[in-house]
Amino acid sequence: MCERITTDGMASAYRSAAMTHFISRSLLSTLPFALLAALPGCTTNEGDTIYQQYGGASNDGAPGRDGKDGRDGKDGPSGKDGKDGKDGKDGKDGKDGKDGDGTGGTGALPERYPSHLPECEAPVSIEELDINLFGEDGHSFYFEVTPAARVLSDEERCDHGGGGPVYELSGSSESCPPSAFNVRVIPAGGGACADTGKVELDLPGQSSWRPWNEIPNFKLDVGEFIDQKFKSGDKTIRMNNGQADSTIVREATALAIWRAMGYPAPRTRFVKTQSNVWDYEFEPGVFAAHVMVQPYKKAFFSQELPDVTSAWEGEGNPFAGWSNLECEWSKGKDCEDSVLKAIVNKVNDAPRGAGFMAATADVIDWSMLHRNQCLSALTGTGDDWIHNSNNVVIALRNDGKIFYLPYSTDISGGHPWYPNTPYDGYYDENPAVLCALDPECRELALDTCEEMIDEFEELNVVEAIIEERCDTLEDTNLKRPADEDVCDSLADFYSTRPDELREEIEYLRESEYGEGMGGSSSY
C-alpha cells in the first residue's frame, strides 16, 4: 500500500496518499478495533527493521538486512456484475409526411371528388338563367371535375403537348380540352341557378398560372361540348386570380378606367368560386374570389366594336419580324391573316421620321393608338405591347385599319414589377416608337394625352373607381387581407399620376425621344 517517496516515484506517492486518505476516511471508520490493530505499519525507509524497546534507552542496533520481497497476494474474488444501465430516452418523432396532392403521379387517384353543391331553389338551363353576367358583382361558380381532369390541367398536358399525347400507356377518360363535368352558376342574390353539364374548363396564364390547389385562373367555355350560352350571348368567360403579386383589384380598376375614358375594353366583375377539388383537399365550403373578365370573343365585339372583323392575341411585335399571335376571334371562318401581313409590309415600307403617320394613315387608326398609349401610361400598364411586346391584341376593322386593345392589365397601378411605367416604350419598330420619330405624329400624340389627362382628373378616379371597387369587394364578402394594402396603394398612385404624367409630357416635348421615365421617382 505504501511506496517510497523518491524523485522517480513521486506519482506513486501521490497515489499512496490518495489511497491512505480514502482508507482513513472511508474504511477505517467502519472497521472494528481488533482489525485495525492487525493492519501493517508504514515506513518511508524500505527494508528498515524496527526494534521495539523494553525498559530504558539503549544504542541503536546495526542496520538489518534488506527484507525479502513479499509474496504476491492471491487474486481477489471476482466483482459482482454491475447494475443494468438506465434505458435511453425516446428519440424525437420524425417529421410528418407531406399530404398527397391528389394529382396522380405514382400515387393512386381518388375515385372521385365528393361535391358539396350550394343549395339552389329552382335549377334552370344556362340559357334560361336570369343573370346580369357583367352588370353585377357576387355571382357564384361551383366547378365539378374528375380527379383525372384535375391531373390533365395541373400538368398542363393540353397547353404544351399540342392537344395531349398521341399514345398513352394507360387508358384515360379525359382528353383535351380539359373539362368540368358540371358547373353550378348562382346569380348574385341567390334564387334560381343553372347546372351547365360538361363544359371546357382550362387553367390559363403565364406569370399568374397556378395549379388547382393554389387558386388558378379559369377559362370557362360553356358552349364547347353543349350548344349553349348565357343570355348575354357570352359563351366564354375568364376568371383571373390576381396571383402575379397584383390581387384581383388592379385589373378590375385598370379596365374600369379604360372604359370610363371611352376606350373599348373588357367588362369585369368580382365573383365567388368553389370546387369539389377544394372541398376534398381543404374543407367543404372553402371558396376563393376571382375577377371575371369578358374575353375578346363574339359577345364583346358585337356589343362594343361591331365593325371589327378579326382579332389576334398573343405576344411579340409583327412590325419587327417576330410575333406569336393567334386568331382570337373573327367574323368569318378564320382571321384575315393575309390582310394583317399586307398592313405590316406597308408600315415597314413607309419612310421613317417625317411623313410616317401620313404614309400609314390608311392602315393604322392613329387616334386610337394615341389614346391607347396615353391610357397605358396613365394606368401604369407596363407589361403591354408598348413596353414589353407582351399581352398584344390587334383588332382589324372593316375599313382596313388596325388598332390595339388592352389585355391582362393586372400589372398596373404602380405594380412592384413595373413601379414606373413611362409614356414611351422600350422596343424599336412598333407603331408607338415609329410615331415618336415623326414630328407631326409625336406632337399629335402628346397633345392627345394632355387632353386625356384633363378628362381623367374630371373622373375623380380614386373615389369613383378605386374606392367603389374596393368597397364592393367588402360588400360581397370577397375581400381578403392582401386587397387592403393594394387598395391603399392604388389610391396613392392614381391621386398623383396625372401631375406626374403631365410633367413627363412637358419634358418629352423638350427632349429627344426615349428620355421620359414615368412615375414619381423619375425626376
Short mmCIF file of C-alpha atoms in Angstrom, two decimals:
data_model
loop_
_atom_site.label_atom_id
_atom_site.label_comp_id
_atom_site.label_asym_id
_atom_site.label_seq_id
_atom_site.Cartn_x
_atom_site.Cartn_y
_atom_site.Cartn_z
CA MET A 1 0.00 0.00 0.00
CA CYS A 2 2.87 2.46 0.72
CA GLU A 3 5.60 3.37 -1.72
CA ARG A 4 8.90 5.04 -1.17
CA ILE A 5 8.95 8.69 -1.99
CA THR A 6 11.69 9.31 -4.48
CA THR A 7 12.05 11.66 -7.35
CA ASP A 8 11.11 8.92 -9.77
CA GLY A 9 8.33 7.69 -7.55
CA MET A 10 6.53 10.97 -6.95
CA ALA A 11 3.47 9.95 -8.90
CA SER A 12 3.26 6.70 -6.93
CA ALA A 13 3.47 8.60 -3.69
CA TYR A 14 0.55 10.75 -4.67
CA ARG A 15 -1.44 7.59 -5.38
CA SER A 16 -0.49 6.21 -1.94
CA ALA A 17 -1.52 9.38 -0.22
CA ALA A 18 -4.79 9.33 -2.02
CA MET A 19 -5.40 5.71 -1.06
CA THR A 20 -4.45 6.38 2.59
CA HIS A 21 -6.88 9.28 2.64
CA PHE A 22 -9.59 7.04 1.22
CA ILE A 23 -8.95 4.31 3.80
CA SER A 24 -8.77 6.70 6.71
CA ARG A 25 -11.97 8.49 5.70
CA SER A 26 -13.98 5.60 4.42
CA LEU A 27 -12.89 2.14 5.53
CA LEU A 28 -11.20 2.69 8.85
CA SER A 29 -14.14 4.39 10.39
CA THR A 30 -16.20 1.24 9.83
CA LEU A 31 -13.71 -1.47 10.90
CA PRO A 32 -13.65 -2.98 14.43
CA PHE A 33 -10.77 -2.07 16.73
CA ALA A 34 -9.15 -5.54 16.65
CA LEU A 35 -8.96 -5.49 12.92
CA LEU A 36 -7.44 -2.05 12.98
CA ALA A 37 -4.64 -3.32 15.25
CA ALA A 38 -3.74 -6.01 12.75
CA LEU A 39 -3.09 -3.64 9.89
CA PRO A 40 0.62 -3.42 8.92
CA GLY A 41 2.64 -0.28 9.66
CA CYS A 42 4.02 2.05 7.05
CA THR A 43 7.58 3.36 6.66
CA THR A 44 9.34 5.55 4.22
CA ASN A 45 12.60 3.55 4.55
CA GLU A 46 12.13 0.42 2.62
CA GLY A 47 13.58 -2.75 4.40
CA ASP A 48 14.34 -1.00 7.79
CA THR A 49 14.00 -3.18 10.91
CA ILE A 50 12.02 -1.73 13.73
CA TYR A 51 13.39 -2.62 17.15
CA GLN A 52 10.96 -2.34 19.90
CA GLN A 53 12.41 -1.06 23.18
CA TYR A 54 11.53 -2.52 26.59
CA GLY A 55 12.84 -0.65 29.52
CA GLY A 56 15.44 2.14 29.31
CA ALA A 57 17.22 3.65 26.46
CA SER A 58 19.95 1.83 24.53
CA ASN A 59 22.03 2.43 21.45
CA ASP A 60 20.57 1.66 18.07
CA GLY A 61 21.38 -1.77 16.74
CA ALA A 62 23.16 -2.40 13.47
CA PRO A 63 21.09 -1.95 10.36
CA GLY A 64 19.28 -5.11 9.46
CA ARG A 65 19.45 -6.82 6.10
CA ASP A 66 17.06 -5.99 3.43
CA GLY A 67 13.89 -7.93 3.82
CA LYS A 68 12.74 -10.36 1.17
CA ASP A 69 10.09 -9.33 -1.19
CA GLY A 70 6.70 -10.41 -0.01
CA ARG A 71 4.71 -12.98 -1.91
CA ASP A 72 2.16 -11.84 -4.34
CA GLY A 73 -1.26 -11.73 -2.83
CA LYS A 74 -3.94 -14.07 -4.05
CA ASP A 75 -6.32 -12.81 -6.61
CA GLY A 76 -9.40 -11.39 -5.05
CA PRO A 77 -12.78 -12.81 -5.85
CA SER A 78 -14.48 -11.53 -8.99
CA GLY A 79 -16.59 -8.46 -8.52
CA LYS A 80 -20.32 -8.68 -8.83
CA ASP A 81 -21.90 -7.73 -12.11
CA GLY A 82 -22.80 -4.06 -12.28
CA LYS A 83 -26.40 -2.99 -12.40
CA ASP A 84 -28.06 -2.60 -15.77
CA GLY A 85 -27.85 0.93 -17.17
CA LYS A 86 -30.96 3.03 -17.39
CA ASP A 87 -32.96 2.94 -20.60
CA GLY A 88 -32.11 5.74 -23.03
CA LYS A 89 -34.59 8.49 -23.69
CA ASP A 90 -37.05 8.05 -26.55
CA GLY A 91 -35.94 9.54 -29.85
CA LYS A 92 -37.73 12.54 -31.29
CA ASP A 93 -40.72 11.94 -33.50
CA GLY A 94 -39.99 12.02 -37.21
CA LYS A 95 -41.40 14.83 -39.36
CA ASP A 96 -44.87 14.37 -40.71
CA GLY A 97 -45.02 13.18 -44.28
CA LYS A 98 -46.47 15.55 -46.85
CA ASP A 99 -50.08 15.09 -47.75
CA GLY A 100 -50.73 13.71 -51.19
CA ASP A 101 -51.98 16.32 -53.64
CA GLY A 102 -54.38 14.04 -55.38
CA THR A 103 -52.75 14.75 -58.71
CA GLY A 104 -51.68 11.24 -59.58
CA GLY A 105 -48.03 10.54 -60.24
CA THR A 106 -47.19 7.17 -58.68
CA GLY A 107 -49.95 7.53 -56.07
CA ALA A 108 -53.49 6.34 -56.66
CA LEU A 109 -56.10 8.93 -57.50
CA PRO A 110 -59.34 9.01 -55.55
CA GLU A 111 -62.29 7.61 -57.45
CA ARG A 112 -63.99 10.98 -57.30
CA TYR A 113 -64.05 14.28 -55.50
CA PRO A 114 -67.30 14.47 -53.49
CA SER A 115 -69.29 17.60 -54.35
CA HIS A 116 -70.92 19.92 -51.84
CA LEU A 117 -73.03 21.94 -54.23
CA PRO A 118 -74.51 25.21 -52.99
CA GLU A 119 -78.24 24.97 -52.48
CA CYS A 120 -80.44 26.05 -55.33
CA GLU A 121 -84.16 26.78 -55.21
CA ALA A 122 -85.02 26.27 -58.87
CA PRO A 123 -82.44 24.86 -61.31
CA VAL A 124 -82.88 26.02 -64.91
CA SER A 125 -80.83 25.77 -68.10
CA ILE A 126 -77.93 28.17 -68.57
CA GLU A 127 -79.80 29.94 -71.39
CA GLU A 128 -82.83 30.47 -69.16
CA LEU A 129 -80.83 31.68 -66.18
CA ASP A 130 -81.68 35.27 -65.30
CA ILE A 131 -78.19 36.62 -64.62
CA ASN A 132 -76.72 40.03 -65.37
CA LEU A 133 -73.35 38.47 -66.04
CA PHE A 134 -71.18 41.60 -66.24
CA GLY A 135 -73.61 44.00 -64.62
CA GLU A 136 -73.44 42.79 -61.03
CA ASP A 137 -70.80 41.54 -58.59
CA GLY A 138 -71.07 38.47 -56.39
CA HIS A 139 -72.13 35.68 -58.76
CA SER A 140 -71.07 32.20 -57.62
CA PHE A 141 -69.49 29.41 -59.68
CA TYR A 142 -69.01 25.86 -58.33
CA PHE A 143 -66.73 23.71 -60.53
CA GLU A 144 -67.08 19.92 -60.55
CA VAL A 145 -64.18 18.00 -62.08
CA THR A 146 -62.92 14.44 -62.01
CA PRO A 147 -59.51 13.59 -60.50
CA ALA A 148 -58.25 12.69 -63.99
CA ALA A 149 -59.36 16.05 -65.37
CA ARG A 150 -57.62 17.77 -62.49
CA VAL A 151 -54.35 15.99 -63.36
CA LEU A 152 -54.75 16.99 -67.01
CA SER A 153 -54.94 20.66 -66.02
CA ASP A 154 -52.31 20.64 -63.27
CA GLU A 155 -49.76 19.07 -65.61
CA GLU A 156 -50.74 21.41 -68.47
CA ARG A 157 -50.93 18.48 -70.86
CA CYS A 158 -53.29 20.26 -73.24
CA ASP A 159 -51.32 23.52 -73.23
CA HIS A 160 -47.83 22.29 -74.08
CA GLY A 161 -48.41 18.99 -75.80
CA GLY A 162 -50.24 20.13 -78.91
CA GLY A 163 -53.51 18.70 -77.64
CA GLY A 164 -52.05 15.97 -75.47
CA PRO A 165 -50.02 12.83 -76.25
CA VAL A 166 -50.97 10.73 -79.27
CA TYR A 167 -50.37 7.48 -77.37
CA GLU A 168 -50.71 6.68 -73.68
CA LEU A 169 -49.68 3.62 -71.65
CA SER A 170 -52.94 3.57 -69.74
CA GLY A 171 -56.41 4.46 -70.81
CA SER A 172 -57.96 7.69 -69.57
CA SER A 173 -61.47 9.01 -69.70
CA GLU A 174 -60.16 12.57 -70.04
CA SER A 175 -58.90 14.24 -73.19
CA CYS A 176 -58.20 17.75 -74.41
CA PRO A 177 -59.55 20.32 -73.98
CA PRO A 178 -59.72 19.98 -70.18
CA SER A 179 -63.25 19.90 -68.85
CA ALA A 180 -65.58 20.04 -65.88
CA PHE A 181 -68.48 17.62 -65.85
CA ASN A 182 -70.63 20.41 -64.40
CA VAL A 183 -70.57 23.99 -63.19
CA ARG A 184 -73.30 25.30 -60.94
CA VAL A 185 -73.90 29.01 -61.56
CA ILE A 186 -75.78 31.03 -58.94
CA PRO A 187 -76.53 34.69 -59.68
CA ALA A 188 -75.79 37.31 -57.02
CA GLY A 189 -78.61 37.28 -54.51
CA GLY A 190 -79.38 33.58 -54.90
CA GLY A 191 -82.70 32.18 -56.07
CA ALA A 192 -82.52 30.22 -59.30
CA CYS A 193 -79.37 28.55 -60.55
CA ALA A 194 -78.14 26.62 -63.55
CA ASP A 195 -76.14 23.42 -63.92
CA THR A 196 -74.19 23.60 -67.15
CA GLY A 197 -73.34 19.96 -67.75
CA LYS A 198 -69.99 19.22 -69.39
CA VAL A 199 -68.00 22.36 -70.26
CA GLU A 200 -64.45 23.31 -71.14
CA LEU A 201 -62.53 24.45 -68.06
CA ASP A 202 -58.90 25.36 -68.62
CA LEU A 203 -56.27 26.84 -66.28
CA PRO A 204 -54.62 29.55 -68.42
CA GLY A 205 -51.96 32.11 -67.56
CA GLN A 206 -48.26 32.94 -67.69
CA SER A 207 -46.81 34.57 -64.57
CA SER A 208 -50.16 34.10 -62.82
CA TRP A 209 -50.53 30.41 -63.74
CA ARG A 210 -51.27 28.22 -60.71
CA PRO A 211 -52.39 24.59 -60.24
CA TRP A 212 -55.72 23.69 -58.70
CA ASN A 213 -54.60 23.82 -55.07
CA GLU A 214 -53.16 27.36 -55.40
CA ILE A 215 -56.22 29.17 -56.79
CA PRO A 216 -55.68 29.08 -60.57
CA ASN A 217 -57.06 31.23 -63.36
CA PHE A 218 -60.09 29.71 -65.06
CA LYS A 219 -61.24 29.87 -68.67
CA LEU A 220 -64.81 28.63 -68.85
CA ASP A 221 -66.43 27.83 -72.20
CA VAL A 222 -69.99 26.65 -71.66
CA GLY A 223 -70.53 26.04 -75.38
CA GLU A 224 -67.60 23.71 -76.11
CA PHE A 225 -69.48 20.43 -75.66
CA ILE A 226 -73.10 21.56 -75.48
CA ASP A 227 -74.69 24.20 -77.72
CA GLN A 228 -75.50 26.77 -75.04
CA LYS A 229 -74.59 30.29 -73.90
CA PHE A 230 -75.53 32.88 -71.30
CA LYS A 231 -78.38 35.29 -72.01
CA SER A 232 -75.78 37.99 -72.64
CA GLY A 233 -74.51 35.97 -75.60
CA ASP A 234 -71.27 35.07 -73.82
CA LYS A 235 -70.06 31.51 -74.19
CA THR A 236 -66.56 32.03 -72.83
CA ILE A 237 -65.52 33.92 -69.70
CA ARG A 238 -62.22 34.35 -67.92
CA MET A 239 -61.78 34.34 -64.16
CA ASN A 240 -58.41 35.75 -63.17
CA ASN A 241 -56.75 35.00 -59.85
CA GLY A 242 -54.59 38.10 -59.28
CA GLN A 243 -51.73 35.84 -58.17
CA ALA A 244 -48.97 37.75 -60.01
CA ASP A 245 -48.34 39.98 -56.98
CA SER A 246 -51.31 42.06 -58.08
CA THR A 247 -54.53 40.85 -56.38
CA ILE A 248 -57.80 40.93 -58.31
CA VAL A 249 -58.17 44.68 -57.66
CA ARG A 250 -55.56 46.00 -60.12
CA GLU A 251 -57.05 44.50 -63.26
CA ALA A 252 -60.60 45.44 -62.28
CA THR A 253 -59.70 49.07 -61.61
CA ALA A 254 -57.43 49.48 -64.65
CA LEU A 255 -60.03 48.17 -67.10
CA ALA A 256 -62.72 50.27 -65.39
CA ILE A 257 -60.57 53.36 -66.05
CA TRP A 258 -60.09 52.45 -69.73
CA ARG A 259 -63.84 52.08 -70.13
CA ALA A 260 -64.60 55.27 -68.19
CA MET A 261 -62.25 57.13 -70.54
CA GLY A 262 -64.26 55.92 -73.54
CA TYR A 263 -61.82 53.29 -74.80
CA PRO A 264 -63.21 49.83 -75.68
CA ALA A 265 -62.11 47.37 -73.01
CA PRO A 266 -63.47 44.22 -71.34
CA ARG A 267 -66.03 44.50 -68.58
CA THR A 268 -65.23 42.88 -65.22
CA ARG A 269 -66.99 41.70 -62.07
CA PHE A 270 -65.89 40.09 -58.82
CA VAL A 271 -67.16 36.51 -58.40
CA LYS A 272 -67.08 33.75 -55.79
CA THR A 273 -65.50 30.46 -56.89
CA GLN A 274 -65.79 26.99 -55.32
CA SER A 275 -64.89 23.45 -56.36
CA ASN A 276 -65.21 19.84 -55.34
CA VAL A 277 -61.37 19.71 -55.57
CA TRP A 278 -61.05 22.31 -52.81
CA ASP A 279 -63.83 20.68 -50.77
CA TYR A 280 -61.86 17.43 -50.87
CA GLU A 281 -58.38 18.83 -50.20
CA PHE A 282 -59.17 21.65 -47.79
CA GLU A 283 -62.65 21.67 -46.29
CA PRO A 284 -66.21 21.73 -47.61
CA GLY A 285 -67.42 25.24 -48.35
CA VAL A 286 -63.99 26.84 -48.81
CA PHE A 287 -64.04 29.48 -51.57
CA ALA A 288 -61.88 31.94 -53.45
CA ALA A 289 -62.55 35.23 -55.23
CA HIS A 290 -61.74 35.98 -58.87
CA VAL A 291 -62.14 38.92 -61.18
CA MET A 292 -64.35 37.75 -64.06
CA VAL A 293 -63.28 39.32 -67.36
CA GLN A 294 -65.16 39.36 -70.64
CA PRO A 295 -62.82 37.93 -73.30
CA TYR A 296 -62.34 39.25 -76.83
CA LYS A 297 -64.96 36.98 -78.39
CA LYS A 298 -68.17 37.42 -80.36
CA ALA A 299 -70.21 38.83 -77.45
CA PHE A 300 -67.64 41.56 -76.77
CA PHE A 301 -67.22 42.65 -80.38
CA SER A 302 -70.94 42.60 -81.12
CA GLN A 303 -71.56 44.80 -78.08
CA GLU A 304 -68.51 47.08 -78.20
CA LEU A 305 -66.91 47.00 -81.65
CA PRO A 306 -69.30 45.65 -84.29
CA ASP A 307 -67.06 46.90 -87.13
CA VAL A 308 -64.17 44.61 -86.13
CA THR A 309 -63.76 41.62 -88.44
CA SER A 310 -60.66 39.89 -86.97
CA ALA A 311 -58.69 39.98 -83.71
CA TRP A 312 -55.33 38.42 -82.87
CA GLU A 313 -53.95 37.82 -79.40
CA GLY A 314 -50.50 36.84 -78.16
CA GLU A 315 -47.02 38.28 -77.82
CA GLY A 316 -44.31 39.85 -79.91
CA ASN A 317 -44.11 42.62 -82.48
CA PRO A 318 -45.08 41.73 -86.07
CA PHE A 319 -43.58 45.02 -87.30
CA ALA A 320 -40.16 43.89 -86.04
CA GLY A 321 -40.48 40.48 -87.68
CA TRP A 322 -41.29 38.39 -84.62
CA SER A 323 -44.60 37.55 -83.01
CA ASN A 324 -46.69 34.70 -81.70
CA LEU A 325 -50.20 35.87 -82.48
CA GLU A 326 -53.18 33.57 -82.72
CA CYS A 327 -56.61 34.24 -84.11
CA GLU A 328 -58.79 35.08 -81.10
CA TRP A 329 -61.96 35.88 -82.98
CA SER A 330 -63.18 36.58 -86.49
CA LYS A 331 -66.50 37.21 -88.23
CA GLY A 332 -65.55 34.71 -90.87
CA LYS A 333 -64.25 31.22 -90.54
CA ASP A 334 -60.66 32.37 -89.98
CA CYS A 335 -58.83 35.58 -89.16
CA GLU A 336 -57.70 37.66 -92.12
CA ASP A 337 -54.01 36.85 -91.77
CA SER A 338 -53.16 37.97 -95.30
CA VAL A 339 -54.66 41.41 -94.63
CA LEU A 340 -52.62 41.80 -91.44
CA LYS A 341 -49.48 40.73 -93.30
CA ALA A 342 -50.11 43.34 -96.00
CA ILE A 343 -50.54 46.04 -93.33
CA VAL A 344 -47.25 45.03 -91.68
CA ASN A 345 -45.47 45.22 -95.03
CA LYS A 346 -46.87 48.66 -95.78
CA VAL A 347 -45.82 50.01 -92.36
CA ASN A 348 -42.35 48.57 -92.75
CA ASP A 349 -42.02 50.10 -96.23
CA ALA A 350 -43.12 53.56 -95.06
CA PRO A 351 -40.45 56.26 -94.65
CA ARG A 352 -39.08 56.66 -91.12
CA GLY A 353 -39.29 60.06 -89.49
CA ALA A 354 -41.30 62.90 -91.04
CA GLY A 355 -44.25 61.68 -93.09
CA PHE A 356 -44.54 58.27 -91.41
CA MET A 357 -48.02 58.88 -89.94
CA ALA A 358 -49.36 60.22 -93.24
CA ALA A 359 -47.96 57.24 -95.14
CA THR A 360 -49.68 54.75 -92.82
CA ALA A 361 -52.93 56.57 -92.03
CA ASP A 362 -54.98 54.23 -94.24
CA VAL A 363 -53.91 51.11 -92.28
CA ILE A 364 -53.44 52.37 -88.68
CA ASP A 365 -56.09 54.17 -86.67
CA TRP A 366 -53.72 56.74 -85.19
CA SER A 367 -56.37 58.37 -82.99
CA MET A 368 -57.00 55.03 -81.24
CA LEU A 369 -53.30 54.32 -80.99
CA HIS A 370 -52.55 57.71 -79.34
CA ARG A 371 -55.33 57.15 -76.80
CA ASN A 372 -54.11 53.61 -76.10
CA GLN A 373 -50.59 54.83 -75.41
CA CYS A 374 -51.78 57.57 -73.05
CA LEU A 375 -54.06 55.21 -71.09
CA SER A 376 -51.22 52.73 -70.77
CA ALA A 377 -49.12 55.47 -69.17
CA LEU A 378 -51.97 56.81 -67.01
CA THR A 379 -52.74 53.36 -65.59
CA GLY A 380 -49.12 52.26 -65.35
CA THR A 381 -49.75 49.18 -67.54
CA GLY A 382 -46.18 48.11 -68.15
CA ASP A 383 -46.50 44.53 -69.41
CA ASP A 384 -48.08 45.51 -72.73
CA TRP A 385 -47.37 45.84 -76.44
CA ILE A 386 -45.67 49.23 -75.95
CA HIS A 387 -43.30 48.46 -73.09
CA ASN A 388 -42.75 44.71 -73.21
CA SER A 389 -44.09 43.32 -76.53
CA ASN A 390 -46.46 41.24 -74.43
CA ASN A 391 -50.22 40.88 -73.96
CA VAL A 392 -50.77 42.00 -77.54
CA VAL A 393 -54.27 42.26 -79.00
CA ILE A 394 -54.58 43.67 -82.54
CA ALA A 395 -58.05 44.31 -83.96
CA LEU A 396 -58.82 44.79 -87.66
CA ARG A 397 -61.84 46.86 -88.68
CA ASN A 398 -63.83 46.55 -91.88
CA ASP A 399 -62.24 49.81 -93.10
CA GLY A 400 -58.86 48.03 -93.25
CA LYS A 401 -57.33 49.80 -90.23
CA ILE A 402 -55.83 48.16 -87.17
CA PHE A 403 -55.61 49.29 -83.56
CA TYR A 404 -54.60 47.79 -80.20
CA LEU A 405 -56.79 46.72 -77.28
CA PRO A 406 -55.81 46.45 -73.59
CA TYR A 407 -55.17 42.97 -72.30
CA SER A 408 -54.06 41.46 -68.96
CA THR A 409 -53.88 44.80 -67.15
CA ASP A 410 -53.23 43.27 -63.71
CA ILE A 411 -49.64 44.57 -63.97
CA SER A 412 -50.71 48.20 -63.44
CA GLY A 413 -51.23 50.96 -60.91
CA GLY A 414 -47.64 51.04 -59.64
CA HIS A 415 -47.31 47.24 -59.60
CA PRO A 416 -43.99 46.20 -57.99
CA TRP A 417 -42.81 44.66 -61.27
CA TYR A 418 -43.42 47.95 -63.14
CA PRO A 419 -43.49 50.69 -60.47
CA ASN A 420 -42.65 53.40 -63.02
CA THR A 421 -44.17 52.98 -66.48
CA PRO A 422 -43.09 55.78 -68.84
CA TYR A 423 -45.10 57.20 -71.69
CA ASP A 424 -42.66 55.92 -74.33
CA GLY A 425 -41.91 52.27 -74.98
CA TYR A 426 -38.61 50.43 -74.94
CA TYR A 427 -38.70 48.43 -78.19
CA ASP A 428 -37.94 49.57 -81.71
CA GLU A 429 -40.21 49.32 -84.70
CA ASN A 430 -43.61 49.13 -83.02
CA PRO A 431 -46.06 51.85 -84.19
CA ALA A 432 -45.73 53.90 -80.97
CA VAL A 433 -41.96 54.10 -81.33
CA LEU A 434 -42.15 54.89 -85.04
CA CYS A 435 -44.70 57.64 -84.34
CA ALA A 436 -42.29 59.31 -81.91
CA LEU A 437 -39.75 59.69 -84.74
CA ASP A 438 -42.25 61.61 -86.87
CA PRO A 439 -42.59 65.20 -85.53
CA GLU A 440 -46.19 65.56 -86.67
CA CYS A 441 -47.23 62.21 -85.18
CA ARG A 442 -45.32 62.93 -81.97
CA GLU A 443 -46.95 66.31 -81.43
CA LEU A 444 -50.42 64.94 -82.06
CA ALA A 445 -49.81 62.04 -79.67
CA LEU A 446 -48.63 64.32 -76.83
CA ASP A 447 -51.48 66.79 -77.43
CA THR A 448 -53.95 63.93 -77.23
CA CYS A 449 -52.50 62.70 -73.95
CA GLU A 450 -52.63 66.13 -72.32
CA GLU A 451 -56.31 66.38 -73.19
CA MET A 452 -56.89 62.90 -71.77
CA ILE A 453 -55.20 63.83 -68.51
CA ASP A 454 -57.72 66.62 -68.07
CA GLU A 455 -60.55 64.14 -68.73
CA PHE A 456 -59.00 61.73 -66.26
CA GLU A 457 -58.94 64.31 -63.48
CA GLU A 458 -62.61 65.11 -64.05
CA LEU A 459 -63.48 61.46 -63.43
CA ASN A 460 -62.32 61.61 -59.80
CA VAL A 461 -60.88 58.12 -60.30
CA VAL A 462 -59.88 57.48 -56.69
CA GLU A 463 -63.39 57.90 -55.35
CA ALA A 464 -65.45 56.82 -58.36
CA ILE A 465 -63.43 53.72 -59.31
CA ILE A 466 -60.76 52.72 -56.77
CA GLU A 467 -62.86 53.15 -53.64
CA GLU A 468 -66.01 51.86 -55.34
CA ARG A 469 -64.30 48.64 -56.48
CA CYS A 470 -62.61 48.07 -53.11
CA ASP A 471 -65.83 48.73 -51.18
CA THR A 472 -67.67 46.31 -53.46
CA LEU A 473 -65.22 43.56 -52.59
CA GLU A 474 -66.06 44.04 -48.95
CA ASP A 475 -69.81 44.32 -49.54
CA THR A 476 -69.83 40.98 -51.36
CA ASN A 477 -67.72 39.32 -48.61
CA LEU A 478 -64.97 38.63 -51.13
CA LYS A 479 -62.30 40.93 -49.74
CA ARG A 480 -59.14 39.25 -48.45
CA PRO A 481 -56.26 40.67 -46.34
CA ALA A 482 -53.95 41.32 -49.32
CA ASP A 483 -56.57 43.52 -51.00
CA GLU A 484 -56.48 46.26 -48.38
CA ASP A 485 -52.86 47.26 -48.97
CA VAL A 486 -53.34 47.24 -52.74
CA CYS A 487 -56.45 49.41 -52.47
CA ASP A 488 -54.46 51.96 -50.45
CA SER A 489 -51.52 51.90 -52.87
CA LEU A 490 -53.83 52.34 -55.88
CA ALA A 491 -55.42 55.38 -54.27
CA ASP A 492 -51.96 56.88 -53.78
CA PHE A 493 -50.86 56.04 -57.32
CA TYR A 494 -53.87 57.48 -59.13
CA SER A 495 -54.03 60.61 -56.98
CA THR A 496 -50.54 61.65 -58.12
CA ARG A 497 -50.34 60.10 -61.59
CA PRO A 498 -52.00 62.94 -63.60
CA ASP A 499 -49.49 65.56 -62.44
CA GLU A 500 -46.57 63.19 -62.93
CA LEU A 501 -47.60 62.30 -66.48
CA ARG A 502 -48.30 65.94 -67.35
CA GLU A 503 -44.80 66.83 -66.17
CA GLU A 504 -43.33 63.95 -68.17
CA ILE A 505 -45.07 65.05 -71.36
CA GLU A 506 -43.79 68.59 -70.93
CA TYR A 507 -40.32 67.14 -70.53
CA LEU A 508 -40.74 64.98 -73.65
CA ARG A 509 -41.64 67.99 -75.77
CA GLU A 510 -38.26 69.49 -74.96
CA SER A 511 -36.11 66.37 -75.21
CA GLU A 512 -35.10 63.60 -77.54
CA TYR A 513 -37.26 60.52 -77.93
CA GLY A 514 -36.99 57.96 -75.13
CA GLU A 515 -35.95 60.24 -72.26
CA GLY A 516 -39.24 60.10 -70.32
CA MET A 517 -39.23 57.91 -67.26
CA GLY A 518 -42.74 57.73 -65.77
CA GLY A 519 -43.71 57.73 -62.11
CA SER A 520 -42.88 59.95 -59.17
CA SER A 521 -39.34 58.65 -58.80
CA SER A 522 -38.42 59.64 -62.36
CA TYR A 523 -37.14 63.12 -61.87
#
